[in-house]
PDB file of C-alpha atoms in Angstrom:
ATOM      1  CA  MET A1020      78.781 141.695 104.576  1.00 36.00           C
ATOM      2  CA  PRO A1021      80.487 139.150 106.866  1.00 38.00           C
ATOM      3  CA  ALA A1022      84.160 139.749 107.426  1.00 38.00           C
ATOM      4  CA  THR A1023      86.172 136.905 105.906  1.00 37.00           C
ATOM      5  CA  LEU A1024      89.839 135.995 105.946  1.00 39.00           C
ATOM      6  CA  ALA A1025      91.808 134.333 103.156  1.00 38.00           C
ATOM      7  CA  LEU A1026      93.160 131.002 104.393  1.00 38.00           C
ATOM      8  CA  ASP A1027      95.480 128.488 102.854  1.00 39.00           C
ATOM      9  CA  PRO A1028      94.781 124.716 103.054  1.00 36.00           C
ATOM     10  CA  ALA A1029      96.461 124.530 106.468  1.00 37.00           C
ATOM     11  CA  GLY A1030      94.198 127.209 107.850  1.00 38.00           C
ATOM     12  CA  ARG A1031      96.855 129.976 107.864  1.00 38.00           C
ATOM     13  CA  ALA A1032      95.961 133.552 107.138  1.00 38.00           C
ATOM     14  CA  GLY A1033      97.546 135.598 104.421  1.00 38.00           C
ATOM     15  CA  GLY A1034      99.027 134.564 101.100  1.00 35.00           C
ATOM     16  CA  GLY A1035      98.895 131.239  99.376  1.00 34.00           C
ATOM     17  CA  PRO A1036      96.025 129.411  97.726  1.00 32.00           C
ATOM     18  CA  PRO A1037      92.643 129.815  99.443  1.00 34.00           C
ATOM     19  CA  CYS A1038      91.008 126.981 101.282  1.00 37.00           C
ATOM     20  CA  ALA A1039      87.912 125.154 100.035  1.00 38.00           C
ATOM     21  CA  PRO A1040      84.944 127.465  99.596  1.00 38.00           C
ATOM     22  CA  ALA A1041      82.828 127.785 102.707  1.00 42.00           C
ATOM     23  CA  ARG A1042      79.060 127.578 102.641  1.00 54.00           C
ATOM     24  CA  GLY A1043      76.914 130.624 103.338  1.00 49.00           C
ATOM     25  CA  ASP A1044      76.156 129.685 106.927  1.00 57.00           C
ATOM     26  CA  GLU A1045      79.863 129.277 107.628  1.00 61.00           C
ATOM     27  CA  LEU A1046      80.669 132.711 106.214  1.00 66.00           C
ATOM     28  CA  VAL A1047      78.071 134.244 108.519  1.00 73.00           C
ATOM     29  CA  LEU A1048      80.014 132.879 111.486  1.00 77.00           C
ATOM     30  CA  ASP A1049      83.094 134.734 110.240  1.00 76.00           C
ATOM     31  CA  ASP A1050      81.393 138.005 111.131  1.00 78.00           C
ATOM     32  CA  PRO A1051      82.933 139.244 114.429  1.00 78.00           C
ATOM     33  CA  GLN A1052      79.498 140.403 115.520  1.00 78.00           C
ATOM     34  CA  GLN A1053      78.372 136.748 115.623  1.00 77.00           C
ATOM     35  CA  TRP A1054      81.201 135.459 117.804  1.00 78.00           C
ATOM     36  CA  ALA A1055      79.625 136.501 121.103  1.00 78.00           C
ATOM     37  CA  SER A1056      76.648 134.183 120.415  1.00 75.00           C
ATOM     38  CA  PHE A1057      78.826 131.065 120.674  1.00 78.00           C
ATOM     39  CA  GLY A1058      81.932 132.231 122.546  1.00 79.00           C
ATOM     40  CA  ARG A1059      83.631 134.856 124.665  1.00 82.00           C
ATOM     41  CA  PRO A1060      86.840 136.868 124.464  1.00 84.00           C
ATOM     42  CA  LEU A1061      89.669 135.954 126.796  1.00 81.00           C
ATOM     43  CA  LYS A1062      92.369 138.121 128.262  1.00 70.00           C
ATOM     44  CA  PRO A1063      94.923 138.986 125.543  1.00 60.00           C
ATOM     45  CA  ARG A1064      98.343 137.499 126.000  1.00 55.00           C
ATOM     46  CA  ALA A1065     101.687 137.937 124.306  1.00 50.00           C
ATOM     47  CA  ASP A1066     102.708 135.502 121.605  1.00 49.00           C
ATOM     48  CA  HIS A1067     106.253 134.325 120.833  1.00 51.00           C
ATOM     49  CA  THR A1068     107.095 137.711 119.270  1.00 48.00           C
ATOM     50  CA  GLY A1069     106.124 139.578 122.430  1.00 48.00           C
ATOM     51  CA  ASP A1070     103.057 141.274 120.877  1.00 46.00           C
ATOM     52  CA  PRO A1071      99.688 140.801 122.563  1.00 53.00           C
ATOM     53  CA  SER A1072      97.177 138.886 120.468  1.00 63.00           C
ATOM     54  CA  PRO A1073      93.432 138.608 121.135  1.00 79.00           C
ATOM     55  CA  LEU A1074      92.183 135.198 122.153  1.00 85.00           C
ATOM     56  CA  TRP A1075      88.635 133.796 121.941  1.00 85.00           C
ATOM     57  CA  GLU A1076      87.010 130.708 123.401  1.00 86.00           C
ATOM     58  CA  SER A1077      84.107 129.254 121.395  1.00 85.00           C
ATOM     59  CA  GLN A1078      81.823 126.258 121.832  1.00 85.00           C
ATOM     60  CA  PHE A1079      80.111 124.132 119.195  1.00 85.00           C
ATOM     61  CA  LEU A1080      77.871 121.094 119.067  1.00 82.00           C
ATOM     62  CA  ILE A1081      79.213 118.186 117.004  1.00 83.00           C
ATOM     63  CA  GLU A1082      76.919 116.458 114.508  1.00 80.00           C
ATOM     64  CA  GLY A1083      77.452 112.814 113.571  1.00 77.00           C
ATOM     65  CA  MET A1084      79.385 111.889 116.713  1.00 76.00           C
ATOM     66  CA  HIS A1085      78.471 108.686 118.545  1.00 71.00           C
ATOM     67  CA  CYS A1086      81.579 107.235 120.231  1.00 69.00           C
ATOM     68  CA  ALA A1087      84.847 108.154 121.912  1.00 70.00           C
ATOM     69  CA  ALA A1088      86.803 107.548 118.711  1.00 72.00           C
ATOM     70  CA  CYS A1089      84.821 110.334 117.047  1.00 78.00           C
ATOM     71  CA  SER A1090      86.160 112.813 119.613  1.00 80.00           C
ATOM     72  CA  PHE A1091      89.723 111.889 118.639  1.00 80.00           C
ATOM     73  CA  ASN A1092      88.893 112.414 114.958  1.00 81.00           C
ATOM     74  CA  VAL A1093      87.458 115.892 115.609  1.00 85.00           C
ATOM     75  CA  GLU A1094      90.415 116.898 117.784  1.00 83.00           C
ATOM     76  CA  ALA A1095      92.871 115.661 115.158  1.00 83.00           C
ATOM     77  CA  ALA A1096      91.071 117.619 112.421  1.00 83.00           C
ATOM     78  CA  LEU A1097      91.312 120.893 114.381  1.00 86.00           C
ATOM     79  CA  SER A1098      94.603 120.581 116.233  1.00 83.00           C
ATOM     80  CA  GLY A1099      96.683 121.146 113.111  1.00 78.00           C
ATOM     81  CA  LEU A1100      95.007 124.417 112.113  1.00 84.00           C
ATOM     82  CA  HIS A1101      97.056 127.565 112.468  1.00 83.00           C
ATOM     83  CA  GLY A1102      95.524 129.970 114.960  1.00 84.00           C
ATOM     84  CA  VAL A1103      93.810 127.250 117.016  1.00 86.00           C
ATOM     85  CA  GLU A1104      95.402 127.281 120.461  1.00 85.00           C
ATOM     86  CA  GLN A1105      93.482 124.558 122.302  1.00 86.00           C
ATOM     87  CA  VAL A1106      90.888 121.922 121.380  1.00 88.00           C
ATOM     88  CA  HIS A1107      88.757 119.929 123.804  1.00 86.00           C
ATOM     89  CA  VAL A1108      85.919 117.569 122.850  1.00 86.00           C
ATOM     90  CA  ASP A1109      83.391 116.403 125.421  1.00 81.00           C
ATOM     91  CA  ALA A1110      82.226 113.043 124.063  1.00 75.00           C
ATOM     92  CA  ALA A1111      79.377 112.698 126.559  1.00 71.00           C
ATOM     93  CA  ARG A1112      77.823 116.053 125.675  1.00 75.00           C
ATOM     94  CA  GLN A1113      78.968 116.087 122.018  1.00 78.00           C
ATOM     95  CA  ARG A1114      80.483 119.529 122.574  1.00 82.00           C
ATOM     96  CA  LEU A1115      83.603 121.177 121.220  1.00 86.00           C
ATOM     97  CA  ARG A1116      85.450 123.919 123.062  1.00 87.00           C
ATOM     98  CA  LEU A1117      88.390 125.608 121.397  1.00 86.00           C
ATOM     99  CA  ARG A1118      90.547 128.664 121.914  1.00 87.00           C
ATOM    100  CA  TRP A1119      91.662 130.540 118.844  1.00 86.00           C
ATOM    101  CA  ARG A1120      93.226 133.771 117.608  1.00 85.00           C
ATOM    102  CA  PRO A1121      91.075 135.904 115.299  1.00 85.00           C
ATOM    103  CA  ASN A1122      94.217 137.358 113.701  1.00 82.00           C
ATOM    104  CA  ASP A1123      95.141 133.930 112.323  1.00 83.00           C
ATOM    105  CA  THR A1124      91.952 131.998 111.613  1.00 82.00           C
ATOM    106  CA  ARG A1125      88.174 132.192 111.233  1.00 82.00           C
ATOM    107  CA  PRO A1126      85.300 129.832 112.194  1.00 84.00           C
ATOM    108  CA  SER A1127      84.708 128.831 108.566  1.00 82.00           C
ATOM    109  CA  ALA A1128      88.159 127.176 108.564  1.00 84.00           C
ATOM    110  CA  TRP A1129      87.209 124.937 111.498  1.00 82.00           C
ATOM    111  CA  LEU A1130      83.841 124.001 110.049  1.00 84.00           C
ATOM    112  CA  ASP A1131      85.448 123.102 106.749  1.00 85.00           C
ATOM    113  CA  ALA A1132      88.130 120.977 108.447  1.00 85.00           C
ATOM    114  CA  VAL A1133      85.578 119.135 110.580  1.00 85.00           C
ATOM    115  CA  ARG A1134      83.295 118.591 107.583  1.00 84.00           C
ATOM    116  CA  ARG A1135      86.172 117.012 105.658  1.00 82.00           C
ATOM    117  CA  ALA A1136      86.624 114.645 108.619  1.00 81.00           C
ATOM    118  CA  GLY A1137      82.985 113.576 108.271  1.00 79.00           C
ATOM    119  CA  TYR A1138      81.290 115.605 111.009  1.00 84.00           C
ATOM    120  CA  GLY A1139      79.420 118.877 111.390  1.00 81.00           C
ATOM    121  CA  LEU A1140      79.579 121.826 113.789  1.00 82.00           C
ATOM    122  CA  VAL A1141      76.669 123.907 115.091  1.00 79.00           C
ATOM    123  CA  PRO A1142      77.071 126.926 117.427  1.00 77.00           C
ATOM    124  CA  ALA A1143      76.404 125.754 120.988  1.00 71.00           C
ATOM    125  CA  THR A1144      73.289 127.694 121.920  1.00 64.00           C
ATOM    126  CA  VAL A1145      70.404 126.306 123.960  1.00 57.00           C
ATOM    127  CA  SER A1146      68.012 126.330 121.000  1.00 62.00           C
ATOM    128  CA  GLN A1147      70.550 124.700 118.683  1.00 63.00           C
ATOM    129  CA  GLN A1148      71.374 122.009 121.225  1.00 63.00           C
ATOM    130  CA  THR A1149      67.707 121.207 121.783  1.00 68.00           C
ATOM    131  CA  ALA A1150      67.001 121.067 118.047  1.00 71.00           C
ATOM    132  CA  LEU A1151      70.049 118.900 117.359  1.00 68.00           C
ATOM    133  CA  GLN A1152      69.205 116.431 120.124  1.00 73.00           C
ATOM    134  CA  ARG A1153      65.589 116.221 118.999  1.00 79.00           C
ATOM    135  CA  ARG A1154      66.563 115.641 115.359  1.00 81.00           C
ATOM    136  CA  GLU A1155      69.177 112.988 116.150  1.00 79.00           C
ATOM    137  CA  SER A1156      66.915 111.222 118.657  1.00 83.00           C
ATOM    138  CA  ARG A1157      64.044 111.079 116.168  1.00 88.00           C
ATOM    139  CA  LEU A1158      66.254 109.715 113.391  1.00 89.00           C
ATOM    140  CA  ALA A1159      67.852 107.133 115.707  1.00 89.00           C
ATOM    141  CA  LEU A1160      64.415 105.990 116.829  1.00 92.00           C
ATOM    142  CA  TRP A1161      63.255 105.564 113.235  1.00 94.00           C
ATOM    143  CA  ARG A1162      66.359 103.510 112.387  1.00 94.00           C
ATOM    144  CA  TRP A1163      65.733 101.320 115.428  1.00 94.00           C
ATOM    145  CA  LEU A1164      62.052 100.812 114.589  1.00 95.00           C
ATOM    146  CA  VAL A1165      62.763  99.879 110.955  1.00 96.00           C
ATOM    147  CA  ALA A1166      65.439  97.412 112.027  1.00 95.00           C
ATOM    148  CA  GLY A1167      63.158  95.876 114.673  1.00 95.00           C
ATOM    149  CA  LEU A1168      60.153  95.461 112.398  1.00 95.00           C
ATOM    150  CA  CYS A1169      62.230  93.965 109.586  1.00 95.00           C
ATOM    151  CA  MET A1170      64.043  91.688 112.053  1.00 95.00           C
ATOM    152  CA  MET A1171      60.765  90.227 113.363  1.00 95.00           C
ATOM    153  CA  GLN A1172      59.482  89.611 109.845  1.00 94.00           C
ATOM    154  CA  VAL A1173      62.743  88.044 108.651  1.00 94.00           C
ATOM    155  CA  MET A1174      62.833  85.800 111.724  1.00 93.00           C
ATOM    156  CA  MET A1175      59.314  84.644 110.884  1.00 92.00           C
ATOM    157  CA  TYR A1176      60.423  83.761 107.335  1.00 90.00           C
ATOM    158  CA  ALA A1177      63.532  81.962 108.629  1.00 88.00           C
ATOM    159  CA  TYR A1178      61.624  79.889 111.192  1.00 87.00           C
ATOM    160  CA  PRO A1179      60.372  77.203 108.728  1.00 85.00           C
ATOM    161  CA  ALA A1180      63.914  76.551 107.513  1.00 80.00           C
ATOM    162  CA  TYR A1181      65.051  75.890 111.083  1.00 81.00           C
ATOM    163  CA  THR A1182      62.148  73.702 112.159  1.00 82.00           C
ATOM    164  CA  ALA A1183      61.096  71.845 109.006  1.00 75.00           C
ATOM    165  CA  GLN A1184      62.126  68.236 108.670  1.00 76.00           C
ATOM    166  CA  PRO A1185      63.765  67.012 105.445  1.00 76.00           C
ATOM    167  CA  GLY A1186      61.193  67.022 102.667  1.00 71.00           C
ATOM    168  CA  GLU A1187      58.591  69.067 104.558  1.00 75.00           C
ATOM    169  CA  LEU A1188      59.533  72.434 102.998  1.00 76.00           C
ATOM    170  CA  ALA A1189      59.332  72.589  99.222  1.00 82.00           C
ATOM    171  CA  ALA A1190      62.277  74.128  97.376  1.00 82.00           C
ATOM    172  CA  ASP A1191      60.066  76.782  95.750  1.00 84.00           C
ATOM    173  CA  SER A1192      58.645  77.808  99.133  1.00 86.00           C
ATOM    174  CA  ALA A1193      62.119  77.989 100.692  1.00 85.00           C
ATOM    175  CA  GLN A1194      63.361  80.144  97.821  1.00 87.00           C
ATOM    176  CA  LEU A1195      60.341  82.447  98.100  1.00 90.00           C
ATOM    177  CA  LEU A1196      61.060  82.941 101.811  1.00 90.00           C
ATOM    178  CA  ARG A1197      64.668  83.781 100.976  1.00 91.00           C
ATOM    179  CA  TRP A1198      63.643  86.406  98.456  1.00 93.00           C
ATOM    180  CA  ALA A1199      61.218  87.934 100.943  1.00 93.00           C
ATOM    181  CA  SER A1200      63.995  88.085 103.550  1.00 94.00           C
ATOM    182  CA  TRP A1201      66.364  89.663 101.035  1.00 94.00           C
ATOM    183  CA  VAL A1202      63.845  92.410 100.238  1.00 95.00           C
ATOM    184  CA  LEU A1203      63.278  93.111 103.935  1.00 94.00           C
ATOM    185  CA  CYS A1204      67.031  93.362 104.525  1.00 95.00           C
ATOM    186  CA  LEU A1205      67.362  96.215 102.045  1.00 95.00           C
ATOM    187  CA  PRO A1206      65.893  98.939 104.313  1.00 95.00           C
ATOM    188  CA  VAL A1207      67.981  97.598 107.195  1.00 95.00           C
ATOM    189  CA  LEU A1208      71.112  97.810 105.069  1.00 94.00           C
ATOM    190  CA  LEU A1209      70.412 101.143 103.366  1.00 93.00           C
ATOM    191  CA  PHE A1210      68.692 103.023 106.203  1.00 94.00           C
ATOM    192  CA  SER A1211      69.202 101.433 109.618  1.00 94.00           C
ATOM    193  CA  SER A1212      72.863 100.568 108.992  1.00 93.00           C
ATOM    194  CA  GLY A1213      73.626 104.037 107.616  1.00 90.00           C
ATOM    195  CA  PRO A1214      75.594 105.292 110.668  1.00 87.00           C
ATOM    196  CA  PHE A1215      77.876 102.237 110.652  1.00 90.00           C
ATOM    197  CA  LEU A1216      78.545 102.360 106.910  1.00 89.00           C
ATOM    198  CA  ARG A1217      79.215 106.112 106.869  1.00 85.00           C
ATOM    199  CA  GLY A1218      81.434 105.806 109.916  1.00 83.00           C
ATOM    200  CA  ALA A1219      83.469 103.050 108.264  1.00 86.00           C
ATOM    201  CA  LEU A1220      83.854 105.101 105.086  1.00 85.00           C
ATOM    202  CA  ARG A1221      84.956 108.094 107.162  1.00 79.00           C
ATOM    203  CA  ASP A1222      87.546 105.955 108.970  1.00 78.00           C
ATOM    204  CA  LEU A1223      88.916 104.632 105.675  1.00 82.00           C
ATOM    205  CA  ARG A1224      89.237 108.130 104.237  1.00 78.00           C
ATOM    206  CA  SER A1225      91.075 109.383 107.317  1.00 72.00           C
ATOM    207  CA  GLY A1226      93.294 106.297 107.561  1.00 75.00           C
ATOM    208  CA  ARG A1227      92.069 105.390 111.047  1.00 74.00           C
ATOM    209  CA  MET A1228      90.659 102.220 112.555  1.00 74.00           C
ATOM    210  CA  GLY A1229      87.388 102.990 114.316  1.00 74.00           C
ATOM    211  CA  MET A1230      84.616 100.948 115.861  1.00 81.00           C
ATOM    212  CA  ASP A1231      82.395 101.250 112.788  1.00 84.00           C
ATOM    213  CA  LEU A1232      84.819  99.583 110.375  1.00 87.00           C
ATOM    214  CA  PRO A1233      84.578  95.983 111.686  1.00 90.00           C
ATOM    215  CA  VAL A1234      80.832  96.405 112.170  1.00 92.00           C
ATOM    216  CA  ALA A1235      80.375  97.585 108.579  1.00 92.00           C
ATOM    217  CA  LEU A1236      82.568  94.762 107.275  1.00 93.00           C
ATOM    218  CA  GLY A1237      80.472  92.216 109.136  1.00 93.00           C
ATOM    219  CA  ILE A1238      77.244  93.684 107.785  1.00 94.00           C
ATOM    220  CA  ALA A1239      78.539  93.865 104.210  1.00 93.00           C
ATOM    221  CA  ILE A1240      80.031  90.357 104.191  1.00 94.00           C
ATOM    222  CA  THR A1241      76.925  88.783 105.731  1.00 93.00           C
ATOM    223  CA  PHE A1242      74.599  90.510 103.284  1.00 94.00           C
ATOM    224  CA  GLY A1243      76.874  89.687 100.335  1.00 93.00           C
ATOM    225  CA  VAL A1244      77.162  85.987 101.142  1.00 92.00           C
ATOM    226  CA  SER A1245      73.428  85.686 101.828  1.00 92.00           C
ATOM    227  CA  SER A1246      72.609  87.499  98.579  1.00 92.00           C
ATOM    228  CA  VAL A1247      74.817  85.130  96.588  1.00 92.00           C
ATOM    229  CA  ALA A1248      73.015  82.189  98.183  1.00 89.00           C
ATOM    230  CA  THR A1249      69.649  83.740  97.342  1.00 91.00           C
ATOM    231  CA  PHE A1250      70.507  84.467  93.703  1.00 89.00           C
ATOM    232  CA  ASP A1251      72.239  81.112  93.188  1.00 87.00           C
ATOM    233  CA  PRO A1252      70.678  78.527  95.514  1.00 82.00           C
ATOM    234  CA  ALA A1253      72.380  75.685  93.652  1.00 79.00           C
ATOM    235  CA  GLY A1254      75.834  77.216  93.976  1.00 77.00           C
ATOM    236  CA  PRO A1255      78.561  76.512  96.543  1.00 79.00           C
ATOM    237  CA  LEU A1256      77.058  79.074  98.960  1.00 74.00           C
ATOM    238  CA  GLY A1257      73.466  77.979  98.396  1.00 69.00           C
ATOM    239  CA  GLN A1258      72.868  77.107 102.044  1.00 77.00           C
ATOM    240  CA  GLU A1259      74.627  80.131 103.565  1.00 76.00           C
ATOM    241  CA  VAL A1260      71.690  82.459 104.274  1.00 88.00           C
ATOM    242  CA  TYR A1261      72.013  84.709 107.323  1.00 91.00           C
ATOM    243  CA  PHE A1262      69.465  87.471 106.801  1.00 93.00           C
ATOM    244  CA  ASP A1263      67.959  86.811 110.230  1.00 92.00           C
ATOM    245  CA  SER A1264      71.365  87.145 111.912  1.00 93.00           C
ATOM    246  CA  LEU A1265      72.084  90.331 109.983  1.00 94.00           C
ATOM    247  CA  THR A1266      68.862  92.095 110.967  1.00 95.00           C
ATOM    248  CA  MET A1267      69.197  90.938 114.582  1.00 95.00           C
ATOM    249  CA  PHE A1268      72.807  92.186 114.715  1.00 95.00           C
ATOM    250  CA  VAL A1269      71.877  95.642 113.437  1.00 95.00           C
ATOM    251  CA  PHE A1270      68.841  95.854 115.725  1.00 96.00           C
ATOM    252  CA  PHE A1271      70.804  95.094 118.890  1.00 95.00           C
ATOM    253  CA  LEU A1272      73.612  97.479 117.912  1.00 93.00           C
ATOM    254  CA  LEU A1273      71.089 100.259 117.375  1.00 93.00           C
ATOM    255  CA  SER A1274      69.410  99.373 120.674  1.00 94.00           C
ATOM    256  CA  GLY A1275      72.713  99.857 122.463  1.00 90.00           C
ATOM    257  CA  ARG A1276      73.377 103.174 120.752  1.00 87.00           C
ATOM    258  CA  LEU A1277      69.864 104.406 121.433  1.00 87.00           C
ATOM    259  CA  LEU A1278      70.183 103.552 125.114  1.00 87.00           C
ATOM    260  CA  GLU A1279      73.616 105.164 125.245  1.00 81.00           C
ATOM    261  CA  ALA A1280      72.290 108.352 123.649  1.00 77.00           C
ATOM    262  CA  ARG A1281      69.426 108.574 126.149  1.00 80.00           C
ATOM    263  CA  LEU A1282      71.798 108.098 129.081  1.00 79.00           C
ATOM    264  CA  ARG A1283      74.195 110.655 127.625  1.00 71.00           C
ATOM    265  CA  GLU A1284      71.414 113.228 127.269  1.00 71.00           C
ATOM    266  CA  ARG A1285      70.334 112.610 130.844  1.00 73.00           C
ATOM    267  CA  SER A1286      73.912 112.962 132.115  1.00 67.00           C
ATOM    268  CA  ALA A1287      74.461 116.141 130.097  1.00 58.00           C
TER     269      ALA A1287
END
């Protein structure tokens, strides 16, 4: 059975209420026999009481990280844990390196703290890193493709409204094009925009202002106003339809992130 350690909500060992239950894979990492697969022991040193305490250095890959602000969030989530001596996040390589004392904490405490911050940790082995990069690259490519295909179709539906002279485009035809654009915006909003919306929600929960929050607000406001205009074309917002701008905005943002991820992988 994996060796576990009772921790309080602050990550301290010993008495007090236990922390949130860890998942099975996290408990496996609490087994001292597993530590050598993602870390190494360091030379013991004396703590403030004068007694030597063992010290380990471990490395993890960070899931769900895509900007420099994410590195600050991960460091903040781990720096306050008892038994964690040093935390360093490499934003370019999406890697976490931390030094910790086995007498005071266990890996499941870090994984739980990082998960509450909205990220995930995977032991930094070659196979895990390759699998994580392949999975994230494939998902990012799918988001980019969906946004691009929907953007081209929505732009085609918006073109008559931009070029038609007064009276050339019937009201029923214009409304049908709006509804078609609204339907095509749904996968862009629910799938392609997922990283921005989740990042904004994570920032709100942690009380921080990140890059995803203004992006998510822009996406939500644009879609909301355009939806009101589509459902109520005779209302005060009946002419405010920006589905083409919304899909184009998401597509170019994803293009930048995809290019950044490829350059980061090459640099790493």
